Amino acid sequence: MIERYYRRLLDGVPSGLVVTDKNLKVVYTNAAFRALFPAVSAKGSLGKVVGCTGDAKKCGSSDCVKGCMLYQAFEDALYSARPTMQRVQLSVNGEEGETEISFVLTVKPIADGICMGIIDDALQTELAGELRSARAIQQKLLPAGRWVAGKRYSYMYIPCRDIGGDLPEIFAVENSACGVIADVSGKGISAGMLTAFVKAAYDKTAFSPAQAISSLSERFRELNLDEKNYVTVAAARIDEHSITYSMAGHNVPILLKSGGGITRIMLNSPPVSNWFDDPRYFEDTIPYKKGDILVLLTDGVTECRNAAGEMFGVDGAMRTLSYARTGEEFIKDLETNLREFCKELNDDITAIAFDL
């Protein structure tokens, strides 16, 4: 009865608690800890309970504990019989796959070899978990198929943080295939919230790309955000023999491979923002031929920099496109070339390619 009472009491503590025995096996975790580490088992080795990406069967062996800050914190407290405090970094398996987490752990010896670990910044770790969940949701909102209105498409979406600030959208209006690519200001959580707004506010029933961007601009202005918030957009509607497009501050051109050449489409209008009292958005129509490839990019592609400070540039995108036979081939080659050019991507990378 008393033990059950204490367990209920510990389950109400907001910090994550984990208790180990003299063999450093977990005998108890509270509700806050289990919420932070939703592993398969609540008891057993430390690695098993937290969902360590290493071999849980080897947890505690001499080879496994080398460099394991979690195990070492408990081991130090056990053998020194004194409290220890350590910042722990772990690679764990979660609902969204392998991820890196960091938290402050205080381990206190109690009696008879029993030690209790307390995660002092459980809120920070919980927020990290929420970010991982938000990223998983954002990934599920990405285009799901490979065909739209009879046109095959491929795309690439690589956020540089947990939450991305780019938005690729592919949909059909009547019998036409439509592609929209948006890039919002900022990074991280605020950028993710703004992309969610763009996804909801963009009118996917509008036949005119310029009208759809105008409607988005009106709804954006209703938010009354400050001037540092803005959205650049490139939108295209693919009809039977032509492409109608509109751009809002999107400084990366749409690229069209035609025969042996590449056309840069330059029409542009202001970004979706509060910078202008009465922004106007225009559209234009160009023809295409069967076998052409239509590409929409964000500036994360062209402004990607290598160690020497050189940009991948529009030329890099065009060069990649010039060797591609299909949109899918272009997307694969573009990702390969970007990763070879820049070992660490520091901006969201998004591209859409349609086979016309």
GROMACS .gro file of C-alpha atoms in nm:
model
  356
    1MET     CA    1   0.000   0.000   0.000
    2ILE     CA    2   0.277   0.239   0.104
    3GLU     CA    3   0.486   0.141  -0.200
    4ARG     CA    4   0.192   0.208  -0.429
    5TYR     CA    5   0.143   0.548  -0.264
    6TYR     CA    6   0.506   0.644  -0.320
    7ARG     CA    7   0.490   0.532  -0.680
    8ARG     CA    8   0.186   0.751  -0.739
    9LEU     CA    9   0.368   1.037  -0.568
   10LEU     CA   10   0.676   0.997  -0.790
   11ASP     CA   11   0.459   0.969  -1.100
   12GLY     CA   12   0.333   1.320  -1.022
   13VAL     CA   13   0.685   1.468  -1.023
   14PRO     CA   14   0.738   1.673  -1.342
   15SER     CA   15   1.106   1.578  -1.371
   16GLY     CA   16   1.196   1.246  -1.527
   17LEU     CA   17   1.309   0.992  -1.261
   18VAL     CA   18   1.487   0.659  -1.315
   19VAL     CA   19   1.604   0.426  -1.036
   20THR     CA   20   1.874   0.158  -1.075
   21ASP     CA   21   1.986  -0.127  -0.850
   22LYS     CA   22   2.342  -0.222  -0.749
   23ASN     CA   23   2.394  -0.383  -1.092
   24LEU     CA   24   2.287  -0.062  -1.265
   25LYS     CA   25   1.969  -0.224  -1.393
   26VAL     CA   26   1.660  -0.005  -1.408
   27VAL     CA   27   1.397  -0.103  -1.150
   28TYR     CA   28   1.168   0.201  -1.173
   29THR     CA   29   1.083   0.494  -1.400
   30ASN     CA   30   0.820   0.757  -1.335
   31ALA     CA   31   0.554   0.884  -1.578
   32ALA     CA   32   0.758   1.189  -1.685
   33PHE     CA   33   1.056   0.969  -1.775
   34ARG     CA   34   0.841   0.723  -1.969
   35ALA     CA   35   0.689   1.014  -2.164
   36LEU     CA   36   1.036   1.135  -2.258
   37PHE     CA   37   1.162   0.788  -2.351
   38PRO     CA   38   0.872   0.577  -2.480
   39ALA     CA   39   1.089   0.265  -2.509
   40VAL     CA   40   0.958  -0.090  -2.524
   41SER     CA   41   1.061  -0.177  -2.168
   42ALA     CA   42   1.032   0.015  -1.840
   43LYS     CA   43   1.290  -0.213  -1.674
   44GLY     CA   44   1.623  -0.368  -1.767
   45SER     CA   45   1.944  -0.208  -1.887
   46LEU     CA   46   1.973   0.168  -1.913
   47GLY     CA   47   2.019   0.139  -2.289
   48LYS     CA   48   1.704  -0.067  -2.328
   49VAL     CA   49   1.491   0.170  -2.120
   50VAL     CA   50   1.595   0.486  -2.302
   51GLY     CA   51   1.587   0.318  -2.644
   52CYS     CA   52   1.958   0.358  -2.714
   53THR     CA   53   2.048   0.298  -3.079
   54GLY     CA   54   2.334   0.072  -2.969
   55ASP     CA   55   2.302  -0.297  -2.889
   56ALA     CA   56   2.093  -0.305  -2.568
   57LYS     CA   57   2.219  -0.658  -2.492
   58LYS     CA   58   2.572  -0.518  -2.456
   59CYS     CA   59   2.467  -0.228  -2.232
   60GLY     CA   60   2.704  -0.225  -1.935
   61SER     CA   61   2.983  -0.418  -2.109
   62SER     CA   62   3.328  -0.264  -2.125
   63ASP     CA   63   3.303  -0.195  -2.499
   64CYS     CA   64   2.956  -0.043  -2.478
   65VAL     CA   65   3.008   0.197  -2.186
   66LYS     CA   66   3.305   0.372  -2.345
   67GLY     CA   67   3.186   0.726  -2.406
   68CYS     CA   68   2.833   0.653  -2.274
   69MET     CA   69   2.765   0.954  -2.054
   70LEU     CA   70   2.441   0.806  -1.920
   71TYR     CA   71   2.600   0.487  -1.789
   72GLN     CA   72   2.907   0.668  -1.657
   73ALA     CA   73   2.694   0.911  -1.454
   74PHE     CA   74   2.523   0.622  -1.272
   75GLU     CA   75   2.850   0.429  -1.235
   76ASP     CA   76   3.030   0.730  -1.083
   77ALA     CA   77   2.750   0.788  -0.832
   78LEU     CA   78   2.736   0.419  -0.739
   79TYR     CA   79   3.108   0.375  -0.672
   80SER     CA   80   3.178   0.718  -0.523
   81ALA     CA   81   2.861   0.714  -0.310
   82ARG     CA   82   2.821   1.081  -0.396
   83PRO     CA   83   2.578   1.270  -0.621
   84THR     CA   84   2.699   1.336  -0.974
   85MET     CA   85   2.574   1.579  -1.236
   86GLN     CA   86   2.636   1.538  -1.608
   87ARG     CA   87   2.506   1.667  -1.938
   88VAL     CA   88   2.416   1.359  -2.136
   89GLN     CA   89   2.397   1.327  -2.511
   90LEU     CA   90   2.236   1.014  -2.652
   91SER     CA   91   2.134   0.869  -2.983
   92VAL     CA   92   1.797   0.700  -2.927
   93ASN     CA   93   1.527   0.530  -3.128
   94GLY     CA   94   1.195   0.713  -3.111
   95GLU     CA   95   0.865   0.708  -3.294
   96GLU     CA   96   1.021   0.909  -3.578
   97GLY     CA   97   1.338   0.700  -3.600
   98GLU     CA   98   1.690   0.764  -3.477
   99THR     CA   99   1.746   1.102  -3.313
  100GLU     CA  100   1.998   1.285  -3.095
  101ILE     CA  101   1.888   1.415  -2.753
  102SER     CA  102   2.062   1.613  -2.480
  103PHE     CA  103   1.968   1.667  -2.114
  104VAL     CA  104   2.117   1.736  -1.769
  105LEU     CA  105   2.118   1.430  -1.542
  106THR     CA  106   2.172   1.432  -1.163
  107VAL     CA  107   2.231   1.089  -1.009
  108LYS     CA  108   2.196   1.047  -0.630
  109PRO     CA  109   2.294   0.732  -0.435
  110ILE     CA  110   2.015   0.629  -0.198
  111ALA     CA  111   2.107   0.306  -0.013
  112ASP     CA  112   2.222  -0.052  -0.079
  113GLY     CA  113   2.353   0.038  -0.423
  114ILE     CA  114   2.027   0.197  -0.535
  115CYS     CA  115   2.070   0.520  -0.734
  116MET     CA  116   1.811   0.766  -0.857
  117GLY     CA  117   1.864   0.971  -1.173
  118ILE     CA  118   1.680   1.301  -1.218
  119ILE     CA  119   1.649   1.475  -1.553
  120ASP     CA  120   1.662   1.839  -1.449
  121ASP     CA  121   1.560   1.993  -1.782
  122ALA     CA  122   1.283   1.750  -1.864
  123LEU     CA  123   1.086   2.033  -2.021
  124GLN     CA  124   1.367   2.101  -2.267
  125THR     CA  125   1.385   1.733  -2.357
  126GLU     CA  126   1.008   1.718  -2.389
  127LEU     CA  127   1.018   2.015  -2.625
  128ALA     CA  128   1.277   1.829  -2.831
  129GLY     CA  129   1.035   1.540  -2.849
  130GLU     CA  130   0.757   1.774  -2.957
  131LEU     CA  131   0.983   1.908  -3.232
  132ARG     CA  132   1.047   1.557  -3.356
  133SER     CA  133   0.673   1.492  -3.361
  134ALA     CA  134   0.614   1.820  -3.546
  135ARG     CA  135   0.873   1.722  -3.804
  136ALA     CA  136   0.701   1.386  -3.854
  137ILE     CA  137   0.369   1.565  -3.907
  138GLN     CA  138   0.529   1.807  -4.152
  139GLN     CA  139   0.679   1.516  -4.345
  140LYS     CA  140   0.336   1.351  -4.371
  141LEU     CA  141   0.193   1.670  -4.524
  142LEU     CA  142   0.433   1.650  -4.818
  143PRO     CA  143   0.308   1.539  -5.160
  144ALA     CA  144   0.237   1.168  -5.150
  145GLY     CA  145   0.214   1.056  -5.511
  146ARG     CA  146   0.422   1.067  -5.826
  147TRP     CA  147   0.150   1.158  -6.078
  148VAL     CA  148  -0.093   1.450  -6.097
  149ALA     CA  149  -0.334   1.526  -6.383
  150GLY     CA  150  -0.141   1.294  -6.612
  151LYS     CA  151   0.199   1.452  -6.538
  152ARG     CA  152   0.477   1.267  -6.359
  153TYR     CA  153   0.668   1.465  -6.097
  154SER     CA  154   0.954   1.419  -5.852
  155TYR     CA  155   1.061   1.641  -5.563
  156MET     CA  156   1.323   1.686  -5.295
  157TYR     CA  157   1.261   1.833  -4.950
  158ILE     CA  158   1.551   1.851  -4.702
  159PRO     CA  159   1.494   2.079  -4.398
  160CYS     CA  160   1.812   2.198  -4.226
  161ARG     CA  161   1.642   2.186  -3.883
  162ASP     CA  162   1.372   1.974  -3.724
  163ILE     CA  163   1.107   2.204  -3.873
  164GLY     CA  164   1.146   2.331  -4.228
  165GLY     CA  165   1.053   2.666  -4.378
  166ASP     CA  166   0.996   2.546  -4.736
  167LEU     CA  167   0.670   2.418  -4.877
  168PRO     CA  168   0.633   2.203  -5.191
  169GLU     CA  169   0.273   2.160  -5.310
  170ILE     CA  170   0.146   1.954  -5.606
  171PHE     CA  171  -0.224   1.934  -5.693
  172ALA     CA  172  -0.470   1.940  -5.982
  173VAL     CA  173  -0.707   2.217  -6.092
  174GLU     CA  174  -0.963   2.087  -6.337
  175ASN     CA  175  -0.748   1.886  -6.584
  176SER     CA  176  -0.427   2.078  -6.521
  177ALA     CA  177  -0.129   1.985  -6.301
  178CYS     CA  178  -0.013   2.257  -6.061
  179GLY     CA  179   0.309   2.302  -5.871
  180VAL     CA  180   0.374   2.558  -5.597
  181ILE     CA  181   0.693   2.612  -5.404
  182ALA     CA  182   0.709   2.856  -5.113
  183ASP     CA  183   0.995   2.973  -4.894
  184VAL     CA  184   0.911   3.155  -4.571
  185SER     CA  185   1.137   3.387  -4.375
  186GLY     CA  186   1.331   3.248  -4.080
  187LYS     CA  187   1.397   2.894  -3.966
  188GLY     CA  188   1.276   2.654  -3.701
  189ILE     CA  189   0.943   2.667  -3.520
  190SER     CA  190   0.829   3.010  -3.642
  191ALA     CA  191   0.907   2.915  -4.003
  192GLY     CA  192   0.718   2.588  -3.960
  193MET     CA  193   0.411   2.771  -3.832
  194LEU     CA  194   0.425   3.010  -4.126
  195THR     CA  195   0.450   2.724  -4.378
  196ALA     CA  196   0.145   2.565  -4.213
  197PHE     CA  197  -0.039   2.894  -4.269
  198VAL     CA  198   0.068   2.906  -4.635
  199LYS     CA  199  -0.043   2.548  -4.691
  200ALA     CA  200  -0.388   2.623  -4.546
  201ALA     CA  201  -0.428   2.968  -4.703
  202TYR     CA  202  -0.316   2.897  -5.059
  203ASP     CA  203  -0.625   2.860  -5.279
  204LYS     CA  204  -0.585   2.528  -5.461
  205THR     CA  205  -0.911   2.579  -5.647
  206ALA     CA  206  -0.797   2.896  -5.825
  207PHE     CA  207  -0.727   2.838  -6.195
  208SER     CA  208  -0.505   3.146  -6.211
  209PRO     CA  209  -0.169   3.118  -6.027
  210ALA     CA  210  -0.155   3.499  -5.994
  211GLN     CA  211  -0.502   3.507  -5.838
  212ALA     CA  212  -0.405   3.232  -5.594
  213ILE     CA  213  -0.098   3.429  -5.484
  214SER     CA  214  -0.306   3.750  -5.457
  215SER     CA  215  -0.553   3.570  -5.229
  216LEU     CA  216  -0.264   3.436  -5.021
  217SER     CA  217  -0.127   3.790  -4.992
  218GLU     CA  218  -0.461   3.922  -4.867
  219ARG     CA  219  -0.487   3.653  -4.602
  220PHE     CA  220  -0.124   3.705  -4.500
  221ARG     CA  221  -0.185   4.076  -4.447
  222GLU     CA  222  -0.470   3.991  -4.212
  223LEU     CA  223  -0.215   3.834  -3.978
  224ASN     CA  224  -0.061   4.179  -3.926
  225LEU     CA  225   0.289   4.037  -3.877
  226ASP     CA  226   0.596   4.259  -3.858
  227GLU     CA  227   0.810   4.334  -4.161
  228LYS     CA  228   1.064   4.060  -4.096
  229ASN     CA  229   0.802   3.799  -4.186
  230TYR     CA  230   0.745   3.729  -4.556
  231VAL     CA  231   0.691   3.448  -4.805
  232THR     CA  232   0.833   3.401  -5.154
  233VAL     CA  233   0.629   3.187  -5.393
  234ALA     CA  234   0.661   3.035  -5.739
  235ALA     CA  235   0.345   2.880  -5.887
  236ALA     CA  236   0.284   2.708  -6.219
  237ARG     CA  237  -0.016   2.550  -6.391
  238ILE     CA  238   0.061   2.298  -6.663
  239ASP     CA  239  -0.200   2.274  -6.937
  240GLU     CA  240  -0.196   2.054  -7.248
  241HIS     CA  241   0.055   2.260  -7.446
  242SER     CA  242   0.151   2.553  -7.220
  243ILE     CA  243   0.265   2.659  -6.874
  244THR     CA  244   0.106   2.954  -6.693
  245TYR     CA  245   0.318   3.080  -6.406
  246SER     CA  246   0.337   3.353  -6.145
  247MET     CA  247   0.613   3.443  -5.901
  248ALA     CA  248   0.617   3.646  -5.580
  249GLY     CA  249   0.964   3.757  -5.481
  250HIS     CA  250   1.102   3.414  -5.558
  251ASN     CA  251   1.455   3.501  -5.669
  252VAL     CA  252   1.519   3.155  -5.811
  253PRO     CA  253   1.390   3.120  -6.166
  254ILE     CA  254   1.179   2.835  -6.292
  255LEU     CA  255   1.393   2.630  -6.531
  256LEU     CA  256   1.266   2.472  -6.850
  257LYS     CA  257   1.470   2.218  -7.043
  258SER     CA  258   1.371   2.230  -7.408
  259GLY     CA  259   1.554   2.033  -7.674
  260GLY     CA  260   1.915   2.108  -7.596
  261GLY     CA  261   1.861   2.442  -7.425
  262ILE     CA  262   1.733   2.587  -7.100
  263THR     CA  263   1.493   2.877  -7.062
  264ARG     CA  264   1.506   3.099  -6.753
  265ILE     CA  265   1.164   3.239  -6.671
  266MET     CA  266   1.215   3.584  -6.523
  267LEU     CA  267   0.870   3.737  -6.458
  268ASN     CA  268   0.848   3.836  -6.094
  269SER     CA  269   0.637   4.029  -5.840
  270PRO     CA  270   0.690   4.135  -5.475
  271PRO     CA  271   0.705   3.878  -5.195
  272VAL     CA  272   0.393   3.803  -4.993
  273SER     CA  273   0.449   4.048  -4.706
  274ASN     CA  274   0.334   4.369  -4.541
  275TRP     CA  275   0.594   4.576  -4.725
  276PHE     CA  276   0.356   4.724  -4.983
  277ASP     CA  277   0.009   4.875  -4.954
  278ASP     CA  278  -0.128   4.730  -5.276
  279PRO     CA  279   0.096   4.455  -5.419
  280ARG     CA  280   0.008   4.325  -5.767
  281TYR     CA  281   0.080   3.977  -5.893
  282PHE     CA  282   0.106   3.894  -6.261
  283GLU     CA  283   0.125   3.578  -6.467
  284ASP     CA  284   0.252   3.478  -6.808
  285THR     CA  285   0.212   3.177  -7.036
  286ILE     CA  286   0.483   2.996  -7.233
  287PRO     CA  287   0.463   2.687  -7.460
  288TYR     CA  288   0.639   2.359  -7.396
  289LYS     CA  289   0.716   2.042  -7.590
  290LYS     CA  290   0.684   1.680  -7.491
  291GLY     CA  291   1.002   1.570  -7.313
  292ASP     CA  292   1.067   1.909  -7.150
  293ILE     CA  293   1.133   1.926  -6.775
  294LEU     CA  294   0.987   2.203  -6.562
  295VAL     CA  295   1.173   2.274  -6.236
  296LEU     CA  296   1.087   2.490  -5.936
  297LEU     CA  297   1.358   2.560  -5.676
  298THR     CA  298   1.405   2.747  -5.349
  299ASP     CA  299   1.710   2.963  -5.290
  300GLY     CA  300   1.845   2.700  -5.051
  301VAL     CA  301   1.962   2.524  -5.368
  302THR     CA  302   2.129   2.812  -5.549
  303GLU     CA  303   2.267   2.984  -5.236
  304CYS     CA  304   2.417   2.663  -5.096
  305ARG     CA  305   2.785   2.741  -5.016
  306ASN     CA  306   3.089   2.516  -5.001
  307ALA     CA  307   3.383   2.543  -4.759
  308ALA     CA  308   3.545   2.807  -4.981
  309GLY     CA  309   3.233   3.026  -4.967
  310GLU     CA  310   3.137   2.961  -5.329
  311MET     CA  311   2.767   2.929  -5.414
  312PHE     CA  312   2.619   2.637  -5.604
  313GLY     CA  313   2.426   2.900  -5.797
  314VAL     CA  314   2.173   2.892  -6.077
  315ASP     CA  315   2.455   2.769  -6.301
  316GLY     CA  316   2.495   2.460  -6.083
  317ALA     CA  317   2.124   2.385  -6.108
  318MET     CA  318   2.124   2.442  -6.485
  319ARG     CA  319   2.430   2.224  -6.532
  320THR     CA  320   2.262   1.944  -6.338
  321LEU     CA  321   1.943   1.985  -6.540
  322SER     CA  322   2.129   1.979  -6.871
  323TYR     CA  323   2.241   1.620  -6.807
  324ALA     CA  324   1.904   1.492  -6.683
  325ARG     CA  325   1.673   1.288  -6.904
  326THR     CA  326   1.380   1.291  -6.660
  327GLY     CA  327   1.260   1.494  -6.364
  328GLU     CA  328   1.336   1.206  -6.129
  329GLU     CA  329   1.691   1.184  -6.259
  330PHE     CA  330   1.736   1.559  -6.214
  331ILE     CA  331   1.618   1.547  -5.850
  332LYS     CA  332   1.850   1.257  -5.764
  333ASP     CA  333   2.147   1.419  -5.937
  334LEU     CA  334   2.074   1.756  -5.776
  335GLU     CA  335   2.079   1.608  -5.424
  336THR     CA  336   2.401   1.419  -5.500
  337ASN     CA  337   2.569   1.728  -5.644
  338LEU     CA  338   2.459   1.949  -5.354
  339ARG     CA  339   2.587   1.706  -5.091
  340GLU     CA  340   2.919   1.675  -5.273
  341PHE     CA  341   2.942   2.052  -5.312
  342CYS     CA  342   2.846   2.136  -4.953
  343LYS     CA  343   2.908   1.873  -4.685
  344GLU     CA  344   2.677   2.045  -4.435
  345LEU     CA  345   2.355   2.198  -4.570
  346ASN     CA  346   2.272   2.517  -4.381
  347ASP     CA  347   1.937   2.604  -4.540
  348ASP     CA  348   1.620   2.422  -4.637
  349ILE     CA  349   1.657   2.253  -4.976
  350THR     CA  350   1.348   2.205  -5.190
  351ALA     CA  351   1.295   2.134  -5.559
  352ILE     CA  352   1.010   2.004  -5.778
  353ALA     CA  353   1.052   1.865  -6.130
  354PHE     CA  354   0.771   1.785  -6.375
  355ASP     CA  355   0.808   1.563  -6.680
  356LEU     CA  356   0.610   1.744  -6.951
   0.00000   0.00000   0.00000
